Structures are given as C-alpha cells and as structure tokens.
mmCIF file of C-alpha atoms in Angstrom:
data_model
loop_
_atom_site.group_PDB
_atom_site.id
_atom_site.type_symbol
_atom_site.label_atom_id
_atom_site.label_comp_id
_atom_site.label_asym_id
_atom_site.label_seq_id
_atom_site.Cartn_x
_atom_site.Cartn_y
_atom_site.Cartn_z
ATOM 1 C CA MET A 287 21.374 5.609 -11.853
ATOM 2 C CA PRO A 288 19.438 3.295 -14.162
ATOM 3 C CA ARG A 289 21.242 0.028 -14.852
ATOM 4 C CA TYR A 290 19.830 -0.260 -18.384
ATOM 5 C CA THR A 291 20.032 1.936 -21.443
ATOM 6 C CA GLY A 292 18.862 1.744 -25.055
ATOM 7 C CA THR A 293 16.249 -0.836 -26.006
ATOM 8 C CA LYS A 294 16.085 -2.432 -22.558
ATOM 9 C CA ARG A 295 15.507 0.998 -21.008
ATOM 10 C CA ALA A 296 12.722 1.821 -23.505
ATOM 11 C CA ILE A 297 11.014 -1.517 -22.806
ATOM 12 C CA LEU A 298 11.226 -1.120 -19.023
ATOM 13 C CA ASP A 299 9.893 2.468 -19.163
ATOM 14 C CA ALA A 300 7.005 1.408 -21.416
ATOM 15 C CA THR A 301 6.184 -1.511 -19.110
ATOM 16 C CA LEU A 302 6.080 0.701 -16.055
ATOM 17 C CA GLU A 303 3.816 3.271 -17.741
ATOM 18 C CA LEU A 304 1.391 0.563 -18.823
ATOM 19 C CA ALA A 305 1.397 -1.285 -15.504
ATOM 20 C CA ALA A 306 0.828 1.892 -13.526
ATOM 21 C CA THR A 307 -2.612 2.297 -15.076
ATOM 22 C CA LYS A 308 -3.574 -1.197 -16.240
ATOM 23 C CA GLY A 309 -1.940 -3.346 -13.568
ATOM 24 C CA ILE A 310 0.437 -6.184 -14.314
ATOM 25 C CA THR A 311 -2.152 -8.770 -15.331
ATOM 26 C CA GLY A 312 -3.827 -6.181 -17.569
ATOM 27 C CA THR A 313 -0.590 -5.406 -19.423
ATOM 28 C CA THR A 314 0.228 -7.536 -22.467
ATOM 29 C CA MET A 315 3.549 -8.087 -24.209
ATOM 30 C CA ASP A 316 1.960 -6.793 -27.429
ATOM 31 C CA GLU A 317 1.159 -3.476 -25.748
ATOM 32 C CA VAL A 318 4.660 -3.235 -24.268
ATOM 33 C CA ALA A 319 6.246 -3.782 -27.689
ATOM 34 C CA GLU A 320 3.967 -1.165 -29.274
ATOM 35 C CA ARG A 321 4.478 1.458 -26.542
ATOM 36 C CA ALA A 322 8.258 0.910 -26.516
ATOM 37 C CA GLY A 323 8.397 1.069 -30.305
ATOM 38 C CA VAL A 324 10.228 -2.232 -30.654
ATOM 39 C CA ALA A 325 9.427 -5.425 -32.597
ATOM 40 C CA LYS A 326 8.012 -8.276 -30.574
ATOM 41 C CA GLY A 327 11.051 -10.419 -31.432
ATOM 42 C CA SER A 328 13.284 -7.756 -29.924
ATOM 43 C CA LEU A 329 11.125 -7.606 -26.800
ATOM 44 C CA TYR A 330 11.446 -11.360 -26.218
ATOM 45 C CA TYR A 331 15.143 -11.233 -27.091
ATOM 46 C CA ASN A 332 15.641 -8.765 -24.224
ATOM 47 C CA PHE A 333 13.188 -10.274 -21.752
ATOM 48 C CA SER A 334 12.347 -13.943 -22.227
ATOM 49 C CA SER A 335 8.858 -13.706 -20.686
ATOM 50 C CA LYS A 336 6.375 -11.264 -19.171
ATOM 51 C CA ASP A 337 7.244 -12.614 -15.719
ATOM 52 C CA ARG A 338 10.936 -12.038 -16.316
ATOM 53 C CA LEU A 339 10.207 -8.521 -17.600
ATOM 54 C CA PHE A 340 8.323 -7.536 -14.440
ATOM 55 C CA GLU A 341 10.873 -9.215 -12.212
ATOM 56 C CA GLU A 342 13.657 -7.131 -13.784
ATOM 57 C CA LEU A 343 11.510 -3.981 -13.657
ATOM 58 C CA LEU A 344 10.943 -4.331 -9.923
ATOM 59 C CA GLN A 345 14.504 -5.455 -9.336
ATOM 60 C CA GLU A 346 15.925 -2.393 -11.025
ATOM 61 C CA GLY A 347 13.404 0.070 -9.516
ATOM 62 C CA VAL A 348 13.522 -1.137 -5.928
ATOM 63 C CA GLY A 349 17.263 -1.735 -6.147
ATOM 64 C CA ALA A 350 17.803 1.876 -7.257
ATOM 65 C CA LEU A 351 15.542 3.059 -4.410
ATOM 66 C CA ALA A 352 17.543 1.076 -1.854
ATOM 67 C CA ASP A 353 20.783 2.605 -3.236
ATOM 68 C CA THR A 354 19.269 6.107 -2.959
ATOM 69 C CA LEU A 355 18.265 5.428 0.658
ATOM 70 C CA LEU A 356 21.714 4.141 1.570
ATOM 71 C CA GLU A 357 23.317 7.213 0.036
ATOM 72 C CA ALA A 358 20.915 9.540 1.839
ATOM 73 C CA ARG A 359 21.804 8.210 5.288
ATOM 74 C CA ALA A 360 25.541 7.819 4.692
ATOM 75 C CA GLY A 361 27.464 9.370 7.581
ATOM 76 C CA LEU A 362 24.303 10.189 9.540
ATOM 77 C CA HIS A 363 23.117 8.610 12.771
ATOM 78 C CA GLY A 364 20.000 8.317 14.898
ATOM 79 C CA ARG A 365 17.360 10.947 14.346
ATOM 80 C CA ALA A 366 19.260 12.692 11.560
ATOM 81 C CA ALA A 367 19.620 9.387 9.643
ATOM 82 C CA LEU A 368 15.897 8.650 9.976
ATOM 83 C CA GLU A 369 14.899 12.146 8.878
ATOM 84 C CA ALA A 370 17.180 11.896 5.862
ATOM 85 C CA LEU A 371 15.659 8.514 4.947
ATOM 86 C CA ILE A 372 12.103 9.835 5.191
ATOM 87 C CA GLY A 373 12.954 12.769 2.915
ATOM 88 C CA ALA A 374 14.800 10.543 0.415
ATOM 89 C CA LEU A 375 11.938 8.031 0.245
ATOM 90 C CA LEU A 376 9.430 10.846 -0.301
ATOM 91 C CA ASP A 377 11.587 12.248 -3.105
ATOM 92 C CA GLY A 378 11.990 8.784 -4.579
ATOM 93 C CA ILE A 379 8.211 8.358 -4.676
ATOM 94 C CA ALA A 380 7.817 11.806 -6.265
ATOM 95 C CA SER A 381 10.435 11.142 -8.942
ATOM 96 C CA ASN A 382 9.027 7.722 -9.850
ATOM 97 C CA THR A 383 5.373 7.694 -8.859
ATOM 98 C CA ALA A 384 4.515 4.884 -11.270
ATOM 99 C CA LEU A 385 7.029 2.587 -9.586
ATOM 100 C CA ALA A 386 5.768 3.588 -6.127
ATOM 101 C CA LYS A 387 2.190 2.703 -7.153
ATOM 102 C CA LEU A 388 3.365 -0.624 -8.529
ATOM 103 C CA MET A 389 5.316 -1.341 -5.330
ATOM 104 C CA ALA A 390 2.289 -0.470 -3.197
ATOM 105 C CA SER A 391 0.124 -2.884 -5.150
ATOM 106 C CA GLU A 392 2.678 -5.735 -5.392
ATOM 107 C CA ILE A 393 4.341 -5.623 -2.007
ATOM 108 C CA PHE A 394 1.978 -8.084 -0.311
ATOM 109 C CA ARG A 395 1.202 -10.370 -3.244
ATOM 110 C CA THR A 396 2.389 -13.867 -2.561
ATOM 111 C CA ASP A 397 1.412 -15.555 -5.840
ATOM 112 C CA ARG A 398 3.964 -14.083 -8.244
ATOM 113 C CA THR A 399 6.717 -16.108 -9.864
ATOM 114 C CA TRP A 400 9.053 -13.277 -8.839
ATOM 115 C CA GLN A 401 7.915 -13.475 -5.206
ATOM 116 C CA ARG A 402 11.376 -14.364 -3.876
ATOM 117 C CA THR A 403 12.932 -11.465 -5.752
ATOM 118 C CA LEU A 404 10.274 -9.077 -4.449
ATOM 119 C CA PHE A 405 10.648 -10.400 -0.909
ATOM 120 C CA ALA A 406 14.409 -9.853 -1.021
ATOM 121 C CA LEU A 407 13.998 -6.348 -2.477
ATOM 122 C CA ARG A 408 11.342 -5.325 0.055
ATOM 123 C CA HIS A 409 13.652 -6.555 2.758
ATOM 124 C CA GLU A 410 16.579 -4.620 1.284
ATOM 125 C CA ALA A 411 14.670 -1.306 1.228
ATOM 126 C CA LEU A 412 13.142 -1.815 4.685
ATOM 127 C CA ALA A 413 16.471 -2.899 6.175
ATOM 128 C CA VAL A 414 17.939 0.558 5.586
ATOM 129 C CA PHE A 415 15.178 2.006 7.803
ATOM 130 C CA ALA A 416 15.415 -0.833 10.320
ATOM 131 C CA GLU A 417 19.174 -0.274 10.687
ATOM 132 C CA ALA A 418 18.715 3.436 11.395
ATOM 133 C CA ILE A 419 15.968 2.662 13.917
ATOM 134 C CA ALA A 420 17.996 -0.044 15.661
ATOM 135 C CA GLU A 421 20.896 2.373 15.913
ATOM 136 C CA ALA A 422 18.689 5.056 17.474
ATOM 137 C CA ARG A 423 16.942 2.540 19.790
ATOM 138 C CA PRO A 424 19.139 -0.503 20.472
ATOM 139 C CA GLY A 425 16.329 -2.278 22.369
ATOM 140 C CA SER A 426 14.275 -2.519 19.178
ATOM 141 C CA ARG A 427 16.948 -4.704 17.589
ATOM 142 C CA ASP A 428 16.941 -7.109 20.538
ATOM 143 C CA ASN A 429 13.185 -7.703 20.470
ATOM 144 C CA GLY A 430 12.934 -7.537 16.698
ATOM 145 C CA THR A 431 10.550 -4.569 16.645
ATOM 146 C CA CYS A 432 12.901 -2.385 14.579
ATOM 147 C CA GLY A 433 11.554 -4.236 11.519
ATOM 148 C CA LEU A 434 7.952 -3.455 12.458
ATOM 149 C CA MET A 435 8.799 0.172 13.095
ATOM 150 C CA ALA A 436 10.606 0.294 9.743
ATOM 151 C CA SER A 437 7.403 -0.934 8.085
ATOM 152 C CA SER A 438 5.420 1.717 9.957
ATOM 153 C CA VAL A 439 7.652 4.519 8.741
ATOM 154 C CA PHE A 440 7.875 3.128 5.203
ATOM 155 C CA GLY A 441 4.083 2.677 5.006
ATOM 156 C CA ALA A 442 3.472 6.163 6.376
ATOM 157 C CA VAL A 443 5.739 7.789 3.774
ATOM 158 C CA LEU A 444 4.460 5.616 0.908
ATOM 159 C CA MET A 445 0.807 6.313 1.671
ATOM 160 C CA SER A 446 1.023 10.020 2.453
ATOM 161 C CA GLY A 447 3.446 10.472 -0.456
ATOM 162 C CA LEU A 448 1.047 8.832 -2.930
ATOM 163 C CA GLU A 449 -1.919 10.666 -1.370
ATOM 164 C CA TRP A 450 -0.074 13.918 -2.042
ATOM 165 C CA LEU A 451 1.033 13.083 -5.595
ATOM 166 C CA VAL A 452 -2.195 11.434 -6.767
ATOM 167 C CA PHE A 453 -4.849 13.506 -5.006
ATOM 168 C CA ASP A 454 -3.279 16.748 -3.775
ATOM 169 C CA PRO A 455 -0.334 17.563 -6.113
ATOM 170 C CA GLU A 456 -0.556 21.338 -5.568
ATOM 171 C CA ARG A 457 0.751 21.001 -2.045
ATOM 172 C CA HIS A 458 4.450 21.804 -1.502
ATOM 173 C CA ARG A 459 6.793 18.848 -0.917
ATOM 174 C CA ASP A 460 8.153 20.374 2.298
ATOM 175 C CA GLU A 461 4.684 20.556 3.820
ATOM 176 C CA VAL A 462 4.255 16.841 3.196
ATOM 177 C CA SER A 463 7.605 15.924 4.715
ATOM 178 C CA ALA A 464 6.945 18.235 7.679
ATOM 179 C CA ALA A 465 3.611 16.508 8.375
ATOM 180 C CA ILE A 466 5.271 13.081 8.285
ATOM 181 C CA LEU A 467 8.170 14.159 10.513
ATOM 182 C CA ASP A 468 5.721 15.815 12.888
ATOM 183 C CA SER A 469 3.701 12.575 13.122
ATOM 184 C CA PHE A 470 6.788 10.649 14.149
ATOM 185 C CA SER A 471 8.133 13.322 16.483
ATOM 186 C CA GLY A 472 5.434 12.792 19.060
ATOM 187 C CA GLY A 473 3.178 15.382 17.434
ATOM 188 C CA LEU A 474 0.286 12.928 17.460
ATOM 189 C CA LEU A 475 0.720 10.727 20.501
ATOM 190 C CA GLY A 476 3.547 12.363 22.376
ATOM 191 C CA ASP A 477 3.047 13.840 25.836
ATOM 192 C CA MET B 66 -21.779 -6.524 10.396
ATOM 193 C CA PRO B 67 -21.934 -7.648 6.766
ATOM 194 C CA ARG B 68 -24.733 -6.035 4.766
ATOM 195 C CA TYR B 69 -25.310 -9.094 2.613
ATOM 196 C CA THR B 70 -26.301 -12.670 3.368
ATOM 197 C CA GLY B 71 -27.093 -15.816 1.340
ATOM 198 C CA THR B 72 -26.066 -15.957 -2.303
ATOM 199 C CA LYS B 73 -24.749 -12.398 -2.423
ATOM 200 C CA ARG B 74 -22.578 -13.101 0.617
ATOM 201 C CA ALA B 75 -21.206 -16.318 -0.916
ATOM 202 C CA ILE B 76 -20.389 -14.492 -4.164
ATOM 203 C CA LEU B 77 -18.661 -11.591 -2.421
ATOM 204 C CA ASP B 78 -16.607 -13.948 -0.225
ATOM 205 C CA ALA B 79 -15.543 -16.024 -3.206
ATOM 206 C CA THR B 80 -14.609 -12.861 -5.132
ATOM 207 C CA LEU B 81 -12.457 -11.598 -2.303
ATOM 208 C CA GLU B 82 -10.630 -14.920 -1.909
ATOM 209 C CA LEU B 83 -9.886 -15.068 -5.636
ATOM 210 C CA ALA B 84 -8.855 -11.401 -5.931
ATOM 211 C CA ALA B 85 -6.541 -11.662 -2.921
ATOM 212 C CA THR B 86 -4.274 -14.083 -4.770
ATOM 213 C CA LYS B 87 -4.991 -13.452 -8.457
ATOM 214 C CA GLY B 88 -5.711 -9.725 -8.464
ATOM 215 C CA ILE B 89 -8.835 -8.183 -9.907
ATOM 216 C CA THR B 90 -7.873 -8.381 -13.589
ATOM 217 C CA GLY B 91 -6.820 -12.016 -13.088
ATOM 218 C CA THR B 92 -10.174 -13.004 -11.603
ATOM 219 C CA THR B 93 -12.894 -14.102 -14.022
ATOM 220 C CA MET B 94 -16.642 -14.277 -13.515
ATOM 221 C CA ASP B 95 -16.476 -18.016 -14.359
ATOM 222 C CA GLU B 96 -14.080 -18.616 -11.481
ATOM 223 C CA VAL B 97 -16.237 -16.549 -9.105
ATOM 224 C CA ALA B 98 -19.335 -18.590 -9.980
ATOM 225 C CA GLU B 99 -17.442 -21.854 -9.525
ATOM 226 C CA ARG B 100 -15.846 -20.882 -6.224
ATOM 227 C CA ALA B 101 -19.150 -19.522 -4.853
ATOM 228 C CA GLY B 102 -21.003 -22.626 -6.031
ATOM 229 C CA VAL B 103 -23.629 -20.654 -7.957
ATOM 230 C CA ALA B 104 -24.760 -20.794 -11.590
ATOM 231 C CA LYS B 105 -23.409 -18.058 -13.837
ATOM 232 C CA GLY B 106 -26.946 -16.758 -14.414
ATOM 233 C CA SER B 107 -27.376 -16.325 -10.685
ATOM 234 C CA LEU B 108 -24.061 -14.497 -10.453
ATOM 235 C CA TYR B 109 -25.096 -11.984 -13.144
ATOM 236 C CA TYR B 110 -28.567 -11.694 -11.607
ATOM 237 C CA ASN B 111 -26.949 -10.542 -8.351
ATOM 238 C CA PHE B 112 -24.156 -8.452 -9.849
ATOM 239 C CA SER B 113 -24.704 -7.146 -13.346
ATOM 240 C CA SER B 114 -20.990 -7.053 -14.255
ATOM 241 C CA LYS B 115 -17.528 -7.778 -12.906
ATOM 242 C CA ASP B 116 -16.987 -4.055 -12.371
ATOM 243 C CA ARG B 117 -20.201 -3.802 -10.369
ATOM 244 C CA LEU B 118 -19.216 -6.862 -8.352
ATOM 245 C CA PHE B 119 -15.864 -5.369 -7.317
ATOM 246 C CA GLU B 120 -17.424 -1.990 -6.663
ATOM 247 C CA GLU B 121 -19.905 -3.552 -4.220
ATOM 248 C CA LEU B 122 -17.173 -5.700 -2.656
ATOM 249 C CA LEU B 123 -15.033 -2.654 -1.869
ATOM 250 C CA GLN B 124 -18.061 -0.603 -0.896
ATOM 251 C CA GLU B 125 -19.174 -3.166 1.658
ATOM 252 C CA GLY B 126 -15.669 -3.933 2.971
ATOM 253 C CA VAL B 127 -14.403 -0.384 3.339
ATOM 254 C CA GLY B 128 -17.834 0.792 4.558
ATOM 255 C CA ALA B 129 -17.796 -1.829 7.320
ATOM 256 C CA LEU B 130 -14.234 -0.796 8.227
ATOM 257 C CA ALA B 131 -15.247 2.871 8.481
ATOM 258 C CA ASP B 132 -18.177 1.870 10.752
ATOM 259 C CA THR B 133 -15.815 -0.160 12.962
ATOM 260 C CA LEU B 134 -13.449 2.805 13.212
ATOM 261 C CA LEU B 135 -16.262 5.195 14.140
ATOM 262 C CA GLU B 136 -17.467 2.802 16.837
ATOM 263 C CA ALA B 137 -13.945 2.354 18.229
ATOM 264 C CA ARG B 138 -13.440 6.053 18.792
ATOM 265 C CA ALA B 139 -16.965 6.841 20.033
ATOM 266 C CA GLY B 140 -16.770 8.896 23.230
ATOM 267 C CA LEU B 141 -12.987 9.179 23.083
ATOM 268 C CA HIS B 142 -10.902 12.269 22.424
ATOM 269 C CA GLY B 143 -7.386 13.277 21.487
ATOM 270 C CA ARG B 144 -4.693 10.713 22.160
ATOM 271 C CA ALA B 145 -7.130 8.075 23.464
ATOM 272 C CA ALA B 146 -9.233 8.366 20.282
ATOM 273 C CA LEU B 147 -6.195 7.985 18.051
ATOM 274 C CA GLU B 148 -4.877 4.998 20.008
ATOM 275 C CA ALA B 149 -8.269 3.302 19.794
ATOM 276 C CA LEU B 150 -8.380 3.949 16.018
ATOM 277 C CA ILE B 151 -4.932 2.447 15.504
ATOM 278 C CA GLY B 152 -5.890 -0.687 17.439
ATOM 279 C CA ALA B 153 -9.221 -1.018 15.639
ATOM 280 C CA LEU B 154 -7.623 -0.651 12.189
ATOM 281 C CA LEU B 155 -5.003 -3.252 13.083
ATOM 282 C CA ASP B 156 -7.732 -5.667 14.233
ATOM 283 C CA GLY B 157 -9.757 -4.924 11.093
ATOM 284 C CA ILE B 158 -6.739 -5.818 8.939
ATOM 285 C CA ALA B 159 -6.198 -9.025 10.969
ATOM 286 C CA SER B 160 -9.837 -10.106 10.690
ATOM 287 C CA ASN B 161 -10.052 -9.435 6.958
ATOM 288 C CA THR B 162 -6.521 -9.643 5.566
ATOM 289 C CA ALA B 163 -7.720 -10.386 2.040
ATOM 290 C CA LEU B 164 -9.666 -7.110 1.977
ATOM 291 C CA ALA B 165 -6.707 -5.210 3.427
ATOM 292 C CA LYS B 166 -4.453 -6.567 0.661
ATOM 293 C CA LEU B 167 -7.028 -5.610 -1.940
ATOM 294 C CA MET B 168 -7.331 -2.090 -0.472
ATOM 295 C CA ALA B 169 -3.554 -1.684 -0.436
ATOM 296 C CA SER B 170 -3.349 -2.605 -4.102
ATOM 297 C CA GLU B 171 -6.388 -0.608 -5.281
ATOM 298 C CA ILE B 172 -6.142 2.523 -3.189
ATOM 299 C CA PHE B 173 -4.053 4.507 -5.679
ATOM 300 C CA ARG B 174 -5.440 3.115 -8.936
ATOM 301 C CA THR B 175 -7.085 5.843 -10.954
ATOM 302 C CA ASP B 176 -8.278 3.825 -13.935
ATOM 303 C CA ARG B 177 -11.143 1.822 -12.437
ATOM 304 C CA THR B 178 -14.790 2.330 -13.329
ATOM 305 C CA TRP B 179 -15.438 2.325 -9.576
ATOM 306 C CA GLN B 180 -12.845 5.025 -8.944
ATOM 307 C CA ARG B 181 -15.362 7.554 -7.583
ATOM 308 C CA THR B 182 -16.730 4.971 -5.175
ATOM 309 C CA LEU B 183 -13.227 4.032 -4.056
ATOM 310 C CA PHE B 184 -12.262 7.677 -3.672
ATOM 311 C CA ALA B 185 -15.313 8.353 -1.489
ATOM 312 C CA LEU B 186 -14.653 5.250 0.610
ATOM 313 C CA ARG B 187 -10.969 6.014 1.088
ATOM 314 C CA HIS B 188 -11.951 9.479 2.149
ATOM 315 C CA GLU B 189 -14.573 8.107 4.581
ATOM 316 C CA ALA B 190 -12.065 5.799 6.321
ATOM 317 C CA LEU B 191 -9.286 8.408 6.405
ATOM 318 C CA ALA B 192 -11.679 11.112 7.644
ATOM 319 C CA VAL B 193 -12.192 9.245 10.925
ATOM 320 C CA PHE B 194 -8.462 9.500 11.564
ATOM 321 C CA ALA B 195 -8.256 13.072 10.297
ATOM 322 C CA GLU B 196 -11.073 14.132 12.660
ATOM 323 C CA ALA B 197 -9.312 12.647 15.697
ATOM 324 C CA ILE B 198 -6.044 14.307 14.665
ATOM 325 C CA ALA B 199 -7.684 17.694 14.073
ATOM 326 C CA GLU B 200 -9.291 17.448 17.488
ATOM 327 C CA ALA B 201 -5.955 16.688 19.147
ATOM 328 C CA ARG B 202 -4.124 19.355 17.123
ATOM 329 C CA PRO B 203 -6.480 22.120 15.978
ATOM 330 C CA GLY B 204 -3.750 23.785 13.907
ATOM 331 C CA SER B 205 -3.623 20.782 11.583
ATOM 332 C CA ARG B 206 -7.189 21.383 10.508
ATOM 333 C CA ASP B 207 -6.465 24.997 9.636
ATOM 334 C CA ASN B 208 -3.532 24.219 7.361
ATOM 335 C CA GLY B 209 -5.047 21.009 6.046
ATOM 336 C CA THR B 210 -2.244 18.754 7.255
ATOM 337 C CA CYS B 211 -4.571 16.614 9.386
ATOM 338 C CA GLY B 212 -5.412 14.722 6.173
ATOM 339 C CA LEU B 213 -1.745 14.069 5.434
ATOM 340 C CA MET B 214 -1.148 12.913 8.989
ATOM 341 C CA ALA B 215 -4.187 10.657 8.735
ATOM 342 C CA SER B 216 -2.634 9.082 5.634
ATOM 343 C CA SER B 217 0.646 8.643 7.512
ATOM 344 C CA VAL B 218 -1.018 6.823 10.391
ATOM 345 C CA PHE B 219 -3.258 4.763 8.108
ATOM 346 C CA GLY B 220 -0.323 3.783 5.884
ATOM 347 C CA ALA B 221 1.818 2.888 8.906
ATOM 348 C CA VAL B 222 -0.848 0.579 10.347
ATOM 349 C CA LEU B 223 -1.736 -0.945 6.960
ATOM 350 C CA MET B 224 1.882 -1.704 6.075
ATOM 351 C CA SER B 225 3.090 -2.961 9.443
ATOM 352 C CA GLY B 226 -0.162 -4.890 9.919
ATOM 353 C CA LEU B 227 0.211 -6.673 6.574
ATOM 354 C CA GLU B 228 3.935 -7.195 7.195
ATOM 355 C CA TRP B 229 2.982 -8.924 10.449
ATOM 356 C CA LEU B 230 0.145 -11.038 9.024
ATOM 357 C CA VAL B 231 1.830 -12.022 5.761
ATOM 358 C CA PHE B 232 5.457 -12.432 6.796
ATOM 359 C CA ASP B 233 5.631 -12.709 10.605
ATOM 360 C CA PRO B 234 2.291 -14.170 11.806
ATOM 361 C CA GLU B 235 3.789 -15.779 14.950
ATOM 362 C CA ARG B 236 4.265 -12.391 16.534
ATOM 363 C CA HIS B 237 1.688 -11.320 19.108
ATOM 364 C CA ARG B 238 -0.835 -8.672 18.066
ATOM 365 C CA ASP B 239 -0.021 -6.485 21.099
ATOM 366 C CA GLU B 240 3.631 -6.353 20.138
ATOM 367 C CA VAL B 241 2.655 -5.022 16.726
ATOM 368 C CA SER B 242 0.312 -2.398 18.108
ATOM 369 C CA ALA B 243 2.914 -1.377 20.723
ATOM 370 C CA ALA B 244 5.545 -0.866 17.999
ATOM 371 C CA ILE B 245 3.156 1.322 16.008
ATOM 372 C CA LEU B 246 2.080 3.360 19.015
ATOM 373 C CA ASP B 247 5.700 3.730 20.057
ATOM 374 C CA SER B 248 6.630 5.036 16.577
ATOM 375 C CA PHE B 249 3.954 7.743 16.866
ATOM 376 C CA SER B 250 4.714 8.615 20.475
ATOM 377 C CA GLY B 251 8.027 10.210 19.694
ATOM 378 C CA GLY B 252 9.866 6.895 20.140
ATOM 379 C CA LEU B 253 11.605 7.405 16.798
ATOM 380 C CA LEU B 254 12.060 11.126 16.297
ATOM 381 C CA GLY B 255 11.048 12.582 19.657
ATOM 382 C CA ASP B 256 13.526 14.441 21.812
#
C-alpha cells in the first residue's frame, strides 16, 4: 500500500529506477525530473532536496516492507511465524527488486544524512524477525542473540533472493524458498 | 597475502578507505591521489582509469578472500568444512570491513564496466561454499540448489558480520559465529 500517489509517486518511482542502476550518488535531480516527466520546480516543491528525496524513498519502501512482514506473521508463532516471514520477505524482494538492491547497498553506509532514518527502518524490519525468533527461542532474547540471528536470516533471504532474481530468474520461486528453509532447518549443519 | 606492495598498495588502500564512506561514484581520482600521497601522474601510471582502479581493487580483495576460504576448508569435509568456511568468512569481514561493505553494495550492481570481473569473483567466492554444501548434500548438486544455499550462508554471514562490526562491535566474535552456526544447525526451524 504505497503512501504516495500522483506526482510524488511518479517522482519516487523514477528515483528508484535511476538509483537501481546508477546508484544514489550517480543519480541527479535533473534526471529524476526528466524520467518522472515533471518540471524541476515541481520536483523541488515535492522534495526539498536530493537527500530528502532518498530519505522519503527508503522510508516509504522499507516501511511498506515492515508492514508486509508484520501482516505475514500475524497470528502465527514459532516456526510457522518464521517460515511465513521468510516467504514474505522473498516475495517482497521479488515484487520490488530495485528497492531490495538499494537496501542491500545502503544498509551499512554510515555517511548519509538520512542515516538515522535508515537505522530506524533497518531496525524496524529486523525487529519483526527478531521477535519471532525470540518467541521460538526465549534464551536468544536474554543474551541478545535474537538480533544477530534475525540479521542472519534477513541476509540469507536478501542475498539468495537477489541471486535468484538477478542471475537465475528462470528458477521457480518455491525452489528458492525451499532452499532457504532447508538451510535453516538443519539441512546444512544439523545432525 | 596482498598481491601488491609500494605505490600500488598505497593507492588501493586509499581507494578502499574513500569508497567505504563515499561510495564509488562519490570517490574522485583527485581524492585518491591526495589520500595515497602520490602525484596524479603516478596514480594514472599505475591504474589507467578509475574503472580499472576499482576493478583491480575488487579483484584483489575478493580474490584474497576466496584464497582464504579455500585454505580454511582444506582437508575438511561436510559439516566441518562448512563450519570452517563460516568462521573464515566472518574473520575475513572483520579484518577488512571496508572491503566487505564495498562487496555488499556492489555485488548486485549490473551496470559497472567491471561487471564481468565482479561476476566471476562472486562466483569464485560462492563456489567454495557451494562445493562444501554439495559434498555434504549430494542431492543439492543435482538440482542446482547448492548455489542458492551457498548464497544463503554467504548472505547470512555477510549481514550478521557487518551488523556486528558496524552497530554492535563490543560483542565477542565467538558469540557472533555461534549465533550463525546455531541458525544453520536447525536452531531456528529444526524439529
């Protein structure tokens, strides 16, 4: 459920398309205006600066992802919750691959003006996984490792999801999710 | 074991430091020369262009990582090989966090002039994991899912390793590796 419509929507979509191939630094406000089909005055009227534009883009995209994750696990517990989250994240990456690529490349930058926003958003998305993990394994909340495990799972889905979509798109989605679930079910290091 | 020494080494180190905070597009040859303490003529004598400079930087860094991984698993099989690889990748990320950040942000770009190099390098590093997985689970080689599982494991270590180093550096390395190994030992989705 995108928060924006009309001109703002067109600008955000154009920005994401450009940034997915050219990176953030390589994307100019002139190019955004041209791709979105809006005048430059209108672009700056809607987003006061390039920094603000990218901050809102990530805010909307990661916020929508976190909402999707929360919905996916609603009413589920333990293993079922975690499986639902893995599937929902994989589908989120498939439905907005440009955003997933941007997230992968921005997630550990610490020099952006929107760093606090990104930090909060990253935390919001990871917390949904951490909560499900802490519920399934209460000890991991006590020693704080549920956050690390959440990063493990998130990183696994992000990387194998992008690997699939960018380099091996002919493969069926269910095969990808099965391989991820298998990895975390003790298929690799289990007894 | 770095392949380069002297001026080339100083240039590559300076490039990595700059790119880790400013990104590749945001890094200029002028800044590289200044940070490395070399004349611009010397910079271009050693690396004919900025593209060539980043190509060699990634080539050396990821190549060294792949060598480290191969060494770590030498003589080991199955579960022991995979555990050794996870530990070695985590240590590689800790010893060269700037390179790990750069890899995370470049790994799914498909617009770089050095894309073929990066593709080959990514494949080289992932193949070490895929081989160990295929050995432990022969069926995964037949249906091609050992590559997806390799991406899962690589992504899990990369993301939780960077999460640790960037946002939670006080935590002990062994706690991080234990959380990752636990995730893949059926600790999350196992019976």
